[in-house]
XYZ file of C-alpha atoms in Angstrom:
279
model
C 64.356 31.667 191.888
C 63.254 32.930 188.395
C 61.812 30.081 186.052
C 62.080 30.156 182.649
C 59.184 29.799 180.271
C 59.286 27.503 177.457
C 60.501 29.120 174.374
C 59.506 28.721 170.675
C 61.900 27.031 168.321
C 62.891 29.637 165.604
C 65.564 29.962 162.688
C 67.489 32.808 161.390
C 69.751 33.178 158.454
C 72.996 34.763 159.076
C 74.164 37.074 156.041
C 77.087 39.025 154.954
C 76.531 42.546 153.733
C 78.604 42.803 150.320
C 77.627 46.446 149.839
C 76.495 48.392 152.749
C 74.895 51.164 150.534
C 72.622 48.921 148.250
C 72.038 46.249 151.249
C 73.264 43.583 148.970
C 73.982 40.417 151.094
C 75.053 36.765 150.619
C 73.254 34.112 152.793
C 76.091 32.318 154.776
C 74.771 30.144 157.494
C 71.681 29.228 159.452
C 70.852 29.040 163.279
C 68.073 26.875 164.649
C 67.258 27.273 168.579
C 64.836 26.969 171.102
C 66.809 28.995 173.653
C 68.176 25.801 175.425
C 69.338 23.715 172.260
C 70.905 25.437 169.379
C 72.456 24.127 165.817
C 74.287 26.407 163.411
C 76.414 25.772 160.597
C 77.667 27.888 157.429
C 78.598 26.989 153.906
C 82.416 26.696 153.179
C 81.881 27.470 149.440
C 79.799 30.254 150.371
C 82.395 31.905 152.728
C 84.806 31.351 149.751
C 82.488 33.252 147.542
C 82.003 35.824 150.140
C 85.896 36.198 150.480
C 86.216 37.091 147.004
C 83.637 39.896 147.140
C 84.847 41.575 150.432
C 88.307 43.071 151.688
C 90.591 41.246 153.668
C 89.598 42.809 157.071
C 85.906 42.129 156.744
C 86.690 38.751 155.668
C 88.906 38.048 158.875
C 86.181 39.657 160.996
C 83.381 37.337 159.329
C 85.761 34.264 160.029
C 86.254 35.449 163.778
C 82.450 36.051 163.930
C 81.655 32.432 162.609
C 84.006 30.871 165.093
C 82.587 32.753 167.896
C 79.069 31.529 167.219
C 80.110 27.873 166.888
C 82.076 27.966 170.172
C 79.438 29.531 172.101
C 76.855 27.260 170.647
C 79.144 24.213 171.817
C 79.570 25.174 175.392
C 76.475 27.127 175.930
C 74.684 26.313 179.282
C 71.097 28.001 179.974
C 70.519 28.337 183.720
C 67.995 29.963 185.669
C 69.589 33.183 186.075
C 70.797 34.429 182.466
C 70.437 33.311 178.993
C 74.057 34.667 178.028
C 77.329 33.193 177.883
C 80.956 34.637 177.262
C 82.605 33.548 174.277
C 86.554 33.794 173.991
C 86.707 37.442 173.299
C 84.909 38.278 176.346
C 81.625 39.420 174.638
C 77.891 38.226 175.502
C 76.292 36.250 172.900
C 72.556 35.384 173.745
C 70.906 32.456 172.056
C 67.384 33.508 172.023
C 64.557 34.962 169.816
C 64.378 38.481 171.293
C 68.307 38.787 170.999
C 68.567 37.419 167.574
C 65.429 39.750 166.664
C 67.623 42.583 167.971
C 70.501 41.738 165.983
C 68.465 41.732 162.759
C 67.202 45.175 163.402
C 70.604 46.801 164.890
C 73.129 44.695 162.787
C 76.469 45.785 161.758
C 77.488 46.557 158.442
C 79.486 43.624 157.920
C 77.370 40.518 159.105
C 73.751 40.106 160.328
C 71.052 37.753 161.384
C 67.577 37.778 159.655
C 64.465 38.339 161.645
C 63.857 35.160 163.377
C 61.004 32.949 162.025
C 59.006 30.927 164.663
C 58.391 27.402 163.632
C 56.646 24.683 165.502
C 59.260 21.923 165.441
C 61.852 20.462 167.769
C 65.285 21.279 167.375
C 66.744 18.327 165.514
C 69.477 17.648 163.117
C 67.186 16.429 160.381
C 64.874 19.581 160.735
C 68.144 21.840 160.544
C 69.473 19.669 157.237
C 66.172 20.508 155.527
C 66.277 24.131 156.472
C 70.214 24.719 155.701
C 69.335 22.635 152.002
C 66.484 25.192 151.230
C 67.988 28.466 152.335
C 71.734 28.119 152.046
C 72.805 24.961 149.785
C 69.805 25.315 147.191
C 69.527 29.165 146.931
C 70.114 29.868 143.233
C 70.636 33.727 143.687
C 74.246 33.320 144.309
C 76.771 31.497 142.098
C 78.209 29.187 144.631
C 79.366 26.784 142.167
C 81.264 29.384 139.763
C 84.042 27.336 138.321
C 86.183 30.330 137.850
C 85.760 31.912 141.107
C 88.927 33.708 141.857
C 88.959 33.097 145.507
C 88.920 29.407 144.910
C 91.718 29.842 142.261
C 93.871 31.610 144.655
C 93.302 28.939 147.517
C 94.685 26.668 145.194
C 97.439 28.850 143.666
C 98.804 30.389 146.797
C 100.347 27.084 148.344
C 101.963 26.536 145.331
C 104.033 29.628 145.142
C 104.543 30.411 149.072
C 108.229 29.639 148.485
C 108.422 32.557 146.164
C 105.992 34.921 147.273
C 104.338 36.383 150.337
C 100.605 36.236 149.693
C 98.077 38.842 150.295
C 100.640 41.095 151.988
C 99.460 44.168 153.831
C 101.067 47.575 153.285
C 100.116 50.386 155.774
C 100.957 54.087 155.878
C 102.633 53.492 159.259
C 105.105 51.073 157.724
C 105.257 52.437 154.410
C 104.701 56.283 154.595
C 104.483 56.693 150.738
C 101.266 54.618 150.812
C 98.135 56.982 150.878
C 96.011 53.853 152.086
C 96.143 50.443 153.380
C 96.597 47.992 150.749
C 96.634 44.282 150.169
C 98.588 42.831 147.469
C 97.930 39.146 146.479
C 101.655 38.271 145.556
C 104.831 40.052 146.579
C 108.220 38.909 146.189
C 111.998 40.160 145.041
C 114.904 38.755 143.040
C 116.837 41.255 141.444
C 113.823 43.439 141.379
C 110.578 43.469 143.341
C 107.859 41.201 141.890
C 104.094 41.726 142.344
C 100.676 40.004 141.237
C 97.443 41.132 141.670
C 94.073 38.991 140.901
C 91.148 40.945 139.425
C 87.692 39.282 139.935
C 85.815 40.674 136.706
C 82.622 39.352 137.640
C 82.276 41.601 140.556
C 80.568 44.944 140.323
C 82.654 47.848 138.795
C 82.943 49.513 141.904
C 84.707 46.863 143.733
C 86.912 46.375 140.617
C 87.924 49.862 140.747
C 89.070 49.514 144.403
C 91.070 46.423 143.878
C 92.568 48.083 140.882
C 93.416 51.223 142.651
C 95.320 49.117 145.589
C 97.260 47.500 142.607
C 97.883 50.698 140.937
C 99.042 52.630 144.158
C 101.777 49.703 144.802
C 102.698 49.684 141.309
C 103.370 53.439 141.266
C 105.599 52.950 144.438
C 107.632 50.254 142.859
C 107.594 51.450 139.211
C 110.742 49.250 138.584
C 109.072 46.114 139.463
C 108.011 43.040 137.522
C 103.704 43.279 137.699
C 101.604 40.593 136.782
C 97.774 41.499 136.607
C 95.831 38.020 136.756
C 92.197 37.651 135.538
C 89.860 36.082 133.143
C 87.378 37.090 130.382
C 84.184 38.073 131.691
C 80.891 37.689 129.848
C 80.445 40.557 127.439
C 76.774 40.611 127.253
C 76.346 40.170 131.207
C 79.317 42.146 132.231
C 79.654 44.873 129.494
C 81.589 47.518 131.784
C 83.804 44.594 133.108
C 84.413 43.186 129.473
C 85.429 46.468 128.399
C 88.155 46.913 131.539
C 89.304 43.457 130.513
C 90.138 44.277 127.015
C 91.820 47.728 128.223
C 94.107 46.221 130.731
C 95.313 43.358 128.464
C 96.483 46.284 125.797
C 98.403 48.325 128.603
C 101.995 48.086 129.021
C 103.798 48.334 132.349
C 102.336 44.992 133.602
C 102.224 41.317 132.177
C 98.491 40.141 132.118
C 97.946 36.538 133.010
C 94.718 34.671 132.329
C 93.643 32.357 135.319
C 94.078 29.336 133.249
C 97.608 30.246 132.623
C 99.096 30.753 136.220
C 102.298 28.526 135.458
C 103.707 31.587 133.641
C 103.996 33.190 137.016
C 105.322 30.010 138.668
C 108.030 29.747 135.965
C 108.987 33.156 136.052
C 109.414 32.690 140.012
C 111.460 29.782 139.557
C 113.786 30.967 136.825
C 114.519 34.449 138.607
C 114.623 32.943 142.275
C 111.927 35.092 143.648
C 111.619 35.054 147.218
C 108.995 36.304 149.554
C 109.293 39.502 151.112
């Protein structure tokens, strides 16, 4: 019978790819393992932040991936024959340095592990917590505590209007032939007319803002007689000059009502007054 040699302890950082072209990433989680014992966790705050920077499908994939890693680590049982285990979706996930190193080189364009770093310690909670604090919680390159994070605001607002709007509703060319590309709209309901609302995070790169606005514009053209809300906030002019110009322009445009994120009760009151229902 094959005997396993003692493995070195290593850690690897799990990151979400925000921009596949530039390679921009956000560190999300940490894996500490010696091949037999593994510890893994991720930051809820960072996941919320990531959710505001990527589209809904990639966010869903990231969430499933995180759950898969957690489930595998909970039930992993290294035996003499293999170092693999089947997760709930029937895919092999191997917890050892060689495989994590492979993933760091041949990663997907959505989520990736960093190259494993060997460390001469035991796999213990105290060690894991120290590494997690150093590489995830205390990394200042990402503004995890942004008070005006659009995603955090959406997470709070959506339950308040769930009786009036479908939230993050998807429109696909298969179901809606006039739609050119798949669209996700943040708020969609109907009274005597259709009512829609779209959040715009104007502290994202201008590339993503264009994409988000195109989604809104495509649907606004399709439902031209609808009531439309564009929801955002004023970005810092010196830090985000292009985004600030865009903000000033959309506030002037007719055809929709601009609502600042500090005034979301405007939408709530409209929905209640006009008895808007989810569609």
